[in-house]
Short mmCIF file of C-alpha atoms in Angstrom, two decimals:
data_model
loop_
_atom_site.label_atom_id
_atom_site.label_comp_id
_atom_site.label_asym_id
_atom_site.label_seq_id
_atom_site.Cartn_x
_atom_site.Cartn_y
_atom_site.Cartn_z
CA UNK A 10 -0.13 -0.09 0.08
CA UNK A 11 2.36 2.64 0.93
CA UNK A 12 4.56 1.55 -2.35
CA UNK A 13 1.26 2.53 -4.58
CA UNK A 14 1.27 5.53 -2.60
CA UNK A 15 4.74 6.45 -3.54
CA UNK A 16 3.74 5.81 -6.52
CA UNK A 17 0.76 8.03 -7.08
CA UNK A 18 2.45 11.08 -5.48
CA UNK A 19 5.78 10.56 -7.84
CA UNK A 20 2.87 10.45 -10.84
CA UNK A 21 0.88 13.79 -9.17
CA UNK A 22 3.88 15.18 -8.86
CA UNK A 23 5.05 15.01 -12.44
CA UNK A 24 1.73 15.99 -14.39
CA UNK A 25 1.61 19.04 -11.98
CA UNK A 26 4.95 19.69 -12.91
CA UNK A 27 4.23 19.53 -16.95
CA UNK A 28 1.05 21.58 -15.92
CA UNK A 29 2.92 24.10 -13.91
CA UNK A 30 5.12 25.26 -16.26
CA UNK A 31 2.58 26.23 -18.71
CA UNK A 32 0.97 28.28 -16.18
CA UNK A 33 4.66 29.96 -15.19
CA UNK A 34 4.62 30.96 -19.23
CA UNK A 35 1.08 32.73 -18.58
CA UNK A 36 1.55 34.04 -14.91
CA UNK A 37 4.88 36.33 -15.84
CA UNK A 38 4.51 39.81 -15.41
CA UNK A 39 3.73 41.74 -18.69
CA UNK A 40 5.57 44.63 -19.87
CA UNK A 41 2.98 46.69 -22.23
CA UNK A 42 5.61 48.20 -24.49
CA UNK A 43 7.21 44.93 -25.57
CA UNK A 44 3.63 43.53 -26.09
CA UNK A 45 2.82 46.53 -28.04
CA UNK A 46 6.05 45.84 -30.22
CA UNK A 47 5.72 42.62 -30.68
CA UNK A 48 1.94 42.65 -31.96
CA UNK A 49 3.49 44.51 -34.72
CA UNK A 50 6.75 42.47 -34.99
CA UNK A 51 4.61 38.82 -35.05
CA UNK A 52 2.54 40.91 -38.66
CA UNK A 53 6.25 41.86 -39.56
CA UNK A 54 7.64 38.12 -39.64
CA UNK A 55 5.23 37.37 -41.83
CA UNK A 56 5.53 39.83 -44.17
CA UNK A 57 9.40 39.54 -44.62
CA UNK A 58 8.73 35.93 -45.57
CA UNK A 59 6.45 37.03 -48.21
CA UNK A 60 8.92 39.56 -49.04
CA UNK A 61 11.93 37.97 -49.75
CA UNK A 62 9.78 35.29 -51.98
CA UNK A 63 8.96 38.68 -54.13
CA UNK A 64 12.47 39.49 -54.34
CA UNK A 65 13.84 35.33 -55.21
CA UNK A 66 13.31 36.26 -58.86
CA UNK A 67 14.89 39.45 -59.55
CA UNK A 68 14.12 39.12 -63.46
CA UNK A 69 10.64 39.16 -62.40
CA UNK A 70 9.62 40.12 -58.55
CA UNK A 71 6.28 39.10 -58.17
CA UNK A 72 4.36 36.79 -56.66
CA UNK A 73 0.78 35.33 -57.99
CA UNK A 74 -1.96 35.19 -55.27
CA UNK A 75 -2.83 31.56 -56.29
CA UNK A 76 0.57 30.25 -54.99
CA UNK A 77 0.81 33.00 -51.82
CA UNK A 78 -3.05 31.14 -50.97
CA UNK A 79 -1.49 27.73 -51.03
CA UNK A 80 0.87 29.41 -48.45
CA UNK A 81 -1.56 30.60 -46.09
CA UNK A 82 -1.55 27.97 -43.76
CA UNK A 83 2.25 27.54 -43.69
CA UNK A 84 2.61 31.42 -43.06
CA UNK A 85 0.39 31.57 -40.78
CA UNK A 86 -2.31 33.90 -42.52
CA UNK A 87 -5.31 32.97 -40.81
CA UNK A 88 -8.06 35.08 -43.04
CA UNK A 89 -6.23 34.43 -46.08
CA UNK A 90 -3.57 35.93 -48.81
CA UNK A 91 -5.26 38.29 -50.12
CA UNK A 92 -6.90 39.65 -46.82
CA UNK A 93 -3.57 40.02 -45.84
CA UNK A 94 -2.07 42.00 -48.65
CA UNK A 95 -4.97 44.38 -48.04
CA UNK A 96 -3.65 45.58 -44.61
CA UNK A 97 -0.03 46.74 -46.14
CA UNK A 98 -0.99 48.42 -49.26
CA UNK A 99 2.03 50.78 -48.09
CA UNK A 100 4.16 47.45 -48.71
CA UNK A 101 2.22 45.51 -51.89
CA UNK A 102 0.16 46.03 -54.53
CA UNK A 103 -1.82 43.58 -56.12
CA UNK A 104 -2.12 44.05 -59.71
CA UNK A 105 -4.19 42.04 -62.63
CA UNK A 106 -1.46 40.41 -65.04
CA UNK A 107 -4.07 40.16 -68.43
CA UNK A 108 -0.80 37.68 -69.80
CA UNK A 109 -0.97 34.87 -67.41
CA UNK A 110 -5.50 36.08 -66.59
CA UNK A 111 -4.70 35.67 -62.76
CA UNK A 112 -4.08 38.50 -60.21
CA UNK A 113 -0.31 39.28 -59.13
CA UNK A 114 1.05 41.06 -55.95
CA UNK A 115 4.08 43.01 -56.09
CA UNK A 116 6.30 45.37 -53.99
CA UNK A 117 5.62 49.14 -54.27
CA UNK A 118 8.81 51.62 -54.89
CA UNK A 119 8.22 52.47 -50.92
CA UNK A 120 8.70 48.81 -49.85
CA UNK A 121 11.41 48.20 -52.45
CA UNK A 122 13.88 51.53 -51.74
CA UNK A 123 13.87 49.75 -47.97
CA UNK A 124 14.51 46.71 -49.09
CA UNK A 125 17.62 47.74 -50.93
CA UNK A 126 18.81 50.07 -47.31
CA UNK A 127 19.00 47.35 -46.03
CA UNK A 128 20.65 45.57 -48.47
CA UNK A 129 22.95 47.95 -48.98
CA UNK A 130 23.95 48.25 -44.70
CA UNK A 131 24.33 44.83 -44.40
CA UNK A 132 26.81 44.81 -47.29
CA UNK A 133 28.39 48.00 -46.03
CA UNK A 134 28.90 46.27 -41.65
CA UNK A 135 29.97 42.98 -43.24
CA UNK A 136 33.18 43.26 -41.13
CA UNK A 137 30.80 43.57 -37.72
CA UNK A 138 28.84 40.47 -38.65
CA UNK A 139 31.90 38.84 -39.73
CA UNK A 140 32.85 39.19 -36.00
CA UNK A 141 28.89 38.64 -34.63
CA UNK A 142 30.13 35.15 -36.32
CA UNK A 143 33.11 35.12 -34.67
CA UNK A 144 32.21 35.68 -31.13
CA UNK A 145 30.06 33.17 -32.16
CA UNK A 146 31.63 30.70 -32.50
CA UNK A 147 33.97 31.83 -29.41
CA UNK A 148 31.51 31.11 -27.15
CA UNK A 149 31.54 27.35 -28.43
CA UNK A 150 33.71 25.16 -25.75
CA UNK A 151 34.74 23.34 -28.77
CA UNK A 152 34.91 26.78 -31.10
CA UNK A 153 32.54 25.13 -33.35
CA UNK A 154 28.93 25.30 -34.27
CA UNK A 155 26.95 23.56 -36.52
CA UNK A 156 26.37 25.07 -40.36
CA UNK A 157 22.31 24.82 -40.12
CA UNK A 158 21.83 26.20 -36.06
CA UNK A 159 23.87 29.70 -37.68
CA UNK A 160 21.69 29.41 -40.96
CA UNK A 161 18.44 29.92 -38.52
CA UNK A 162 19.99 33.07 -37.32
CA UNK A 163 22.08 34.49 -40.43
CA UNK A 164 19.29 37.22 -40.04
CA UNK A 165 19.89 38.42 -36.86
CA UNK A 166 23.27 38.53 -36.73
CA UNK A 167 23.05 40.89 -39.17
CA UNK A 168 24.89 38.00 -42.10
CA UNK A 169 24.12 38.64 -45.71
CA UNK A 170 21.97 35.36 -47.45
CA UNK A 171 24.78 33.85 -48.75
CA UNK A 172 26.87 34.15 -45.56
CA UNK A 173 28.51 30.61 -46.64
CA UNK A 174 29.82 31.77 -49.89
CA UNK A 175 30.33 35.88 -49.22
CA UNK A 176 31.29 35.26 -45.66
CA UNK A 177 32.49 31.99 -44.37
CA UNK A 178 34.31 30.77 -47.85
CA UNK A 179 35.58 34.53 -48.07
CA UNK A 180 37.40 34.46 -44.92
CA UNK A 181 39.72 30.80 -44.70
CA UNK A 182 42.25 32.57 -42.23
CA UNK A 183 39.24 32.72 -39.84
CA UNK A 184 36.63 30.04 -40.33
CA UNK A 185 36.87 26.51 -41.67
CA UNK A 186 33.88 23.38 -42.84
CA UNK A 187 34.09 19.97 -42.13
CA UNK A 188 31.42 17.26 -41.88
CA UNK A 189 30.01 16.37 -39.14
CA UNK A 190 29.16 13.33 -37.23
CA UNK A 191 25.58 12.83 -38.38
CA UNK A 192 24.83 12.31 -42.22
CA UNK A 193 24.65 15.84 -44.17
CA UNK A 194 25.59 18.29 -41.39
CA UNK A 195 28.46 20.48 -41.97
CA UNK A 196 30.89 22.16 -38.88
CA UNK A 197 31.85 25.48 -39.21
CA UNK A 198 34.65 26.10 -37.05
CA UNK A 199 37.70 28.93 -35.63
CA UNK A 200 40.33 27.78 -36.75
CA UNK A 201 42.93 27.08 -34.23
CA UNK A 202 44.90 29.81 -32.93
CA UNK A 203 42.83 32.21 -33.17
CA UNK A 204 43.19 35.02 -30.14
CA UNK A 205 39.73 34.60 -28.23
CA UNK A 206 41.21 35.95 -25.29
CA UNK A 207 41.17 39.28 -26.37
CA UNK A 208 37.16 38.94 -26.53
CA UNK A 209 35.35 40.47 -23.26
CA UNK A 210 31.31 40.24 -22.67
CA UNK A 211 29.21 43.48 -23.68
CA UNK A 212 28.01 43.37 -20.07
CA UNK A 213 31.43 44.56 -18.99
CA UNK A 214 30.50 48.07 -20.64
CA UNK A 215 27.78 48.61 -18.23
CA UNK A 216 29.82 47.49 -15.61
CA UNK A 217 32.72 49.16 -16.39
CA UNK A 218 30.63 53.06 -16.55
CA UNK A 219 28.69 52.00 -12.94
CA UNK A 220 32.05 51.13 -11.18
CA UNK A 221 33.67 54.56 -12.35
CA UNK A 222 30.22 56.37 -11.16
CA UNK A 223 30.47 57.81 -7.40
CA UNK A 224 27.80 56.56 -6.14
CA UNK A 225 28.28 52.91 -5.71
CA UNK A 226 26.27 51.16 -3.39
CA UNK A 227 27.33 47.80 -4.02
CA UNK A 228 30.90 47.24 -6.17
CA UNK A 229 30.68 43.45 -5.84
CA UNK A 230 27.28 43.47 -7.15
CA UNK A 231 28.40 45.38 -10.13
CA UNK A 232 31.09 43.73 -10.99
CA UNK A 233 29.72 40.38 -11.36
CA UNK A 234 25.89 41.44 -11.85
CA UNK A 235 23.60 42.36 -14.77
CA UNK A 236 21.71 45.17 -15.79
CA UNK A 237 17.91 44.35 -14.49
CA UNK A 238 15.33 46.61 -15.15
CA UNK A 239 11.48 44.56 -13.76
CA UNK A 240 8.49 45.33 -15.94
CA UNK A 241 6.32 47.64 -14.66
CA UNK A 242 3.42 46.86 -11.57
CA UNK A 243 5.87 43.91 -10.84
CA UNK A 244 5.75 43.44 -7.06
CA UNK A 245 9.03 43.20 -5.21
CA UNK A 246 9.48 41.57 -2.56
CA UNK A 247 12.28 41.79 0.34
CA UNK A 248 12.46 38.00 -0.60
CA UNK A 249 12.72 38.48 -4.14
CA UNK A 250 15.19 41.64 -3.82
CA UNK A 251 17.38 40.05 -1.83
CA UNK A 252 17.90 36.92 -3.31
CA UNK A 253 18.52 39.20 -6.52
CA UNK A 254 21.06 40.67 -4.67
CA UNK A 255 22.88 37.83 -3.91
CA UNK A 256 22.64 36.43 -6.91
CA UNK A 257 24.34 39.68 -8.84
CA UNK A 258 27.33 38.62 -6.18
CA UNK A 259 27.41 35.35 -7.25
CA UNK A 260 30.53 34.80 -8.88
CA UNK A 261 30.75 32.55 -12.80
CA UNK A 262 32.84 31.63 -15.50
CA UNK A 263 32.62 34.75 -18.38
CA UNK A 264 31.10 33.42 -21.95
CA UNK A 265 34.60 33.53 -23.44
CA UNK A 266 36.11 31.58 -21.04
CA UNK A 267 36.30 27.31 -20.56
CA UNK A 268 34.55 25.91 -18.19
CA UNK A 269 37.00 22.95 -17.97
CA UNK A 270 35.83 19.34 -17.41
CA UNK A 271 32.67 20.12 -16.56
CA UNK A 272 30.89 18.08 -13.75
CA UNK A 273 32.49 14.60 -14.97
CA UNK A 274 28.96 13.23 -14.03
CA UNK A 275 28.78 14.16 -10.55
CA UNK A 276 26.13 16.24 -8.80
CA UNK A 277 26.56 19.54 -8.53
CA UNK A 278 26.12 21.45 -5.20
CA UNK A 279 23.86 24.10 -5.43
CA UNK A 280 26.24 26.97 -5.53
CA UNK A 281 27.45 25.14 -8.52
CA UNK A 282 24.28 24.77 -10.24
CA UNK A 283 23.91 28.67 -9.35
CA UNK A 284 27.34 29.02 -10.77
CA UNK A 285 26.19 27.08 -14.28
CA UNK A 286 23.10 28.82 -14.04
CA UNK A 287 24.86 32.31 -13.99
CA UNK A 288 27.20 31.33 -16.59
CA UNK A 289 24.24 29.92 -19.25
CA UNK A 290 22.61 33.57 -18.69
CA UNK A 291 26.07 35.87 -19.08
CA UNK A 292 26.33 33.12 -22.43
CA UNK A 293 22.70 34.10 -23.60
CA UNK A 294 22.82 37.37 -22.69
CA UNK A 295 26.13 37.48 -25.01
CA UNK A 296 24.00 36.22 -27.78
CA UNK A 297 21.24 38.33 -27.13
CA UNK A 298 23.68 41.52 -27.84
CA UNK A 299 25.52 40.22 -31.05
CA UNK A 300 22.25 40.41 -32.66
CA UNK A 301 21.07 43.33 -35.12
CA UNK A 302 17.59 44.16 -33.06
CA UNK A 303 18.44 42.24 -29.49
CA UNK A 304 15.76 39.84 -29.86
CA UNK A 305 15.68 36.46 -31.08
CA UNK A 306 12.96 32.92 -31.24
CA UNK A 307 13.41 31.13 -28.23
CA UNK A 308 13.38 28.15 -30.68
CA UNK A 309 16.20 29.58 -32.24
CA UNK A 310 18.59 29.84 -29.58
CA UNK A 311 17.59 26.61 -28.46
CA UNK A 312 20.21 25.36 -31.51
CA UNK A 313 22.88 26.57 -29.85
CA UNK A 314 21.70 25.20 -26.15
CA UNK A 315 24.50 21.73 -26.54
CA UNK A 316 27.09 23.48 -28.30
CA UNK A 317 27.01 26.44 -25.38
CA UNK A 318 27.05 23.74 -22.75
CA UNK A 319 23.51 24.83 -21.47
CA UNK A 320 22.09 22.37 -19.47
CA UNK A 321 18.76 24.31 -18.09
CA UNK A 322 15.84 25.27 -19.79
CA UNK A 323 16.21 28.17 -21.67
CA UNK A 324 12.41 29.30 -21.45
CA UNK A 325 12.64 28.83 -17.60
CA UNK A 326 15.75 31.06 -17.56
CA UNK A 327 14.55 33.45 -19.26
CA UNK A 328 11.20 33.43 -16.84
CA UNK A 329 13.70 32.92 -14.03
CA UNK A 330 15.18 36.59 -15.16
CA UNK A 331 12.21 39.06 -15.70
CA UNK A 332 14.82 42.44 -14.91
CA UNK A 333 17.44 40.80 -18.05
CA UNK A 334 15.46 39.59 -20.18
CA UNK A 335 11.37 39.96 -21.23
CA UNK A 336 9.90 37.32 -22.80
CA UNK A 337 6.75 37.57 -24.85
CA UNK A 338 4.48 34.52 -26.67
CA UNK A 339 2.73 36.78 -28.85
CA UNK A 340 1.45 34.81 -32.45
CA UNK A 341 1.81 31.26 -30.79
CA UNK A 342 5.86 32.32 -30.73
CA UNK A 343 8.05 32.56 -27.95
CA UNK A 344 10.40 35.95 -28.53
CA UNK A 345 13.29 36.66 -26.18
CA UNK A 346 14.12 40.80 -25.79
CA UNK A 347 17.08 42.14 -24.07
CA UNK A 348 15.72 44.95 -21.65
CA UNK A 349 18.60 47.16 -20.98
CA UNK A 350 18.90 47.83 -25.21
CA UNK A 351 15.20 48.68 -25.14
CA UNK A 352 13.41 52.16 -24.70
CA UNK A 353 9.73 53.06 -25.27
CA UNK A 354 10.36 49.67 -28.03
CA UNK A 355 12.94 51.12 -29.71
CA UNK A 356 16.67 50.29 -29.46
CA UNK A 357 19.00 52.90 -27.88
CA UNK A 358 21.89 52.29 -29.52
CA UNK A 359 20.34 51.44 -33.43
CA UNK A 360 22.42 50.22 -35.94
CA UNK A 361 22.49 50.99 -40.01
CA UNK A 362 20.44 47.32 -40.73
CA UNK A 363 18.32 47.69 -37.47
CA UNK A 364 17.47 51.44 -38.88
CA UNK A 365 16.00 50.09 -42.42
CA UNK A 366 14.27 47.19 -40.78
CA UNK A 367 12.51 49.75 -38.01
CA UNK A 368 11.22 51.85 -41.25
CA UNK A 369 9.35 47.92 -42.57
CA UNK A 370 8.02 47.86 -39.59
CA UNK A 371 6.80 51.46 -39.58
CA UNK A 372 4.63 50.72 -42.56
CA UNK A 373 3.52 47.80 -40.50
CA UNK A 374 2.38 49.42 -37.65
CA UNK A 375 0.91 52.26 -40.22
CA UNK A 376 -1.16 49.61 -42.39
CA UNK A 377 -3.73 51.58 -44.66
CA UNK A 378 -3.71 54.83 -42.52
CA UNK A 379 -3.33 57.96 -44.91
CA UNK A 380 -3.68 55.97 -48.11
CA UNK A 381 -5.77 58.28 -50.11
CA UNK A 382 -3.50 60.98 -48.86
CA UNK A 383 -0.79 63.04 -50.43
CA UNK A 384 2.46 63.65 -48.86
CA UNK A 385 2.29 66.62 -46.36
CA UNK A 386 -1.36 67.03 -46.59
CA UNK A 387 -2.34 65.43 -43.58
CA UNK A 388 -6.04 64.69 -43.11
CA UNK A 389 -8.24 62.44 -40.61
CA UNK A 390 -10.67 59.72 -41.50
CA UNK A 391 -12.86 61.45 -39.54
CA UNK A 392 -13.71 64.00 -41.94
CA UNK A 393 -14.75 62.92 -45.12
CA UNK A 394 -16.37 66.07 -46.62
CA UNK A 395 -12.79 67.75 -45.90
CA UNK A 396 -10.78 64.24 -47.04
CA UNK A 397 -10.80 65.71 -50.92
CA UNK A 398 -7.63 65.36 -53.52
CA UNK A 399 -5.42 67.64 -55.57
CA UNK A 400 -6.18 65.62 -58.60
CA UNK A 401 -3.65 67.86 -61.01
CA UNK A 402 -0.85 66.31 -58.24
CA UNK A 403 -1.73 62.64 -57.96
CA UNK A 404 -0.49 59.80 -60.10
CA UNK A 405 -2.91 57.88 -62.09
CA UNK A 406 -2.91 54.79 -59.40
CA UNK A 407 -3.15 57.10 -56.25
CA UNK A 408 -5.80 59.07 -57.65
CA UNK A 409 -7.80 55.35 -57.87
CA UNK A 410 -6.87 54.99 -54.46
CA UNK A 411 -8.11 58.10 -53.66
CA UNK A 412 -11.49 58.10 -55.35
CA UNK A 413 -12.41 54.63 -54.11
CA UNK A 414 -11.49 55.31 -50.14
CA UNK A 415 -13.57 58.59 -50.68
CA UNK A 416 -16.77 56.15 -52.00
CA UNK A 417 -16.23 53.64 -48.90
CA UNK A 418 -16.13 57.15 -46.65
CA UNK A 419 -18.90 57.95 -47.73
CA UNK A 420 -20.59 55.13 -47.36
CA UNK A 421 -19.42 54.23 -43.87
CA UNK A 422 -20.15 57.47 -42.12
CA UNK A 423 -23.17 58.79 -44.31
CA UNK A 424 -24.93 55.71 -43.53
CA UNK A 425 -25.10 53.96 -46.81
CA UNK A 426 -26.89 50.40 -47.29
CA UNK A 427 -23.67 48.95 -46.53
CA UNK A 428 -22.81 47.19 -50.16
CA UNK A 429 -24.39 50.08 -52.30
CA UNK A 430 -24.15 53.51 -52.69
CA UNK A 431 -26.87 56.02 -53.71
CA UNK A 432 -26.80 56.30 -57.96
CA UNK A 433 -25.78 60.19 -57.85
CA UNK A 434 -22.78 59.33 -56.31
CA UNK A 435 -21.96 56.61 -58.09
CA UNK A 436 -22.37 58.74 -60.89
CA UNK A 437 -19.98 61.22 -60.06
CA UNK A 438 -17.55 58.61 -59.34
CA UNK A 439 -17.56 56.73 -62.49
CA UNK A 440 -17.30 60.09 -64.07
CA UNK A 441 -14.13 60.97 -62.58
CA UNK A 442 -13.24 57.56 -63.13
CA UNK A 443 -13.77 57.06 -66.94
CA UNK A 444 -12.96 61.25 -67.67
CA UNK A 445 -10.17 62.52 -65.39
CA UNK A 446 -7.53 58.81 -64.96
CA UNK A 447 -7.36 59.22 -69.48
CA UNK A 448 -7.19 55.86 -69.73
CA UNK A 449 -9.10 53.45 -72.82
CA UNK A 450 -10.46 50.70 -70.45
CA UNK A 451 -11.65 47.72 -71.97
CA UNK A 452 -13.57 47.34 -68.12
CA UNK A 453 -15.98 50.70 -68.20
CA UNK A 454 -18.17 51.75 -65.69
CA UNK A 455 -21.42 51.72 -66.17
CA UNK A 456 -23.49 54.99 -64.22
CA UNK A 457 -27.19 53.83 -65.73
CA UNK A 458 -27.46 51.45 -63.17
CA UNK A 459 -26.68 51.06 -58.95
CA UNK A 460 -22.89 49.31 -58.42
CA UNK A 461 -22.16 48.03 -55.24
CA UNK A 462 -19.33 49.79 -53.92
CA UNK A 463 -17.55 47.62 -51.14
CA UNK A 464 -18.46 44.06 -52.78
CA UNK A 465 -17.97 42.85 -56.19
CA UNK A 466 -21.20 40.50 -56.51
CA UNK A 467 -23.29 42.48 -58.77
CA UNK A 468 -20.06 43.83 -61.18
CA UNK A 469 -20.47 44.64 -64.91
CA UNK A 470 -19.35 41.94 -66.64
CA UNK A 471 -18.91 43.69 -69.65
CA UNK A 472 -14.39 42.92 -69.92
CA UNK A 473 -12.42 39.36 -70.37
CA UNK A 474 -14.71 36.74 -68.91
CA UNK A 475 -11.83 35.68 -66.68
CA UNK A 476 -11.31 38.82 -65.39
CA UNK A 477 -14.50 38.94 -64.20
CA UNK A 478 -15.37 35.66 -62.96
CA UNK A 479 -12.16 36.76 -60.50
CA UNK A 480 -13.34 40.41 -59.85
CA UNK A 481 -16.69 38.23 -58.94
CA UNK A 482 -15.69 35.90 -56.54
CA UNK A 483 -13.27 37.98 -54.54
CA UNK A 484 -16.56 39.84 -52.65
CA UNK A 485 -13.70 42.42 -51.53
CA UNK A 486 -12.90 44.29 -54.63
CA UNK A 487 -14.09 47.57 -55.57
CA UNK A 488 -12.98 48.77 -59.00
CA UNK A 489 -10.71 46.09 -61.57
CA UNK A 490 -9.26 48.45 -64.49
CA UNK A 491 -7.07 47.11 -66.89
CA UNK A 492 -4.05 46.28 -65.03
CA UNK A 493 -4.97 48.05 -61.44
CA UNK A 494 -7.04 46.02 -58.18
CA UNK A 495 -7.97 49.07 -56.36
CA UNK A 496 -9.18 47.53 -52.96
CA UNK A 497 -11.73 49.17 -50.18
#
């Protein structure tokens, strides 16, 4: 009976441990600034994937909506590819390709300009990216890492997408590649004799600045500690503060120092476990400091755990130290931020690659706002009667976009029927569209009947059948004229 109770108690503890782990993540202290940033960043990651697909073909940087729709589930586009593209008209432009009889997507001029700026920034900062890769290899006990793990974080390190050829192969005095023990695996190594003893962790800069300040309360805690900044509203009890102070004073092996023979299978003391935990914190802190945006997905950094000699759960490590790291779970992914590197959702010390990527994130944050406005012409959607536009200053595409935006505003604010507008308003819109745009459309508007403005179910089929059928089935388009598709 006693054995049975002991077995049930052990089983209960195991089940409880699994449940507690999930609850541990859910009960972590939240930081509204990082949560708001991650709310937009999760969409940026999807957007960058689509952008890379478009730019993968330099001769024809476009992608069909049919192909993109097949990838919707893999890219986690819950409402479909078309709905996702519609959210960011400043980045993506959807048009109808008459030769292929299907809609395609391409990048806007603004998005292409940002992509070129990022590519130029990566190329100019290649020496710094090489140093990041060298430091990453230096933190490994064997001074080597699997190439597939480096592929997981090449973007985070600011490496070019062809870094295997442009960085590793071009620097044989620093790197060498050999076959791994497992089949079809390659290991990138740091060449023998490289002076890694010259490296010091990035946290030493903060320690040096703090020690040089006049008001030092705990010099030992500064020389061995890390900068802390807790989430707003987090309750810091006296016992918690005491444990943090003791942990700050704890000596540990630096990330670029050899840990020696390890435990050799022996059970470590409590102090030894804390020392290994602090070394793991130091390694992850240095890893995040080497990244361009001081953030990385937890799943990607887990690929380095074995090579860095970290025997702890990486996610729990971040949760145990909320003053150093912040873990976000937005978008079904666990993303960790280096707290000290951010202030109000932006890097304190930005770099050129981050600046270019931030511009793309700003377009994600803007979404559809201000699409029908000319540069410098600030108007709000709450003033539909004042949301006019200068027809002589707008291009054809901008003019059509502004036109349909105004129609949508009238339908929403002036309490029209949700899928139809008044005949007089449609007459004026179709008149401007037909006469002022200056095209000779094959599919001309017919102002002699009330045409739906927000849904295309009853769109007049006066153009090619393939085009008309696609427009009717979309239910999200207002007007299509030639290769121009304008969204609601």
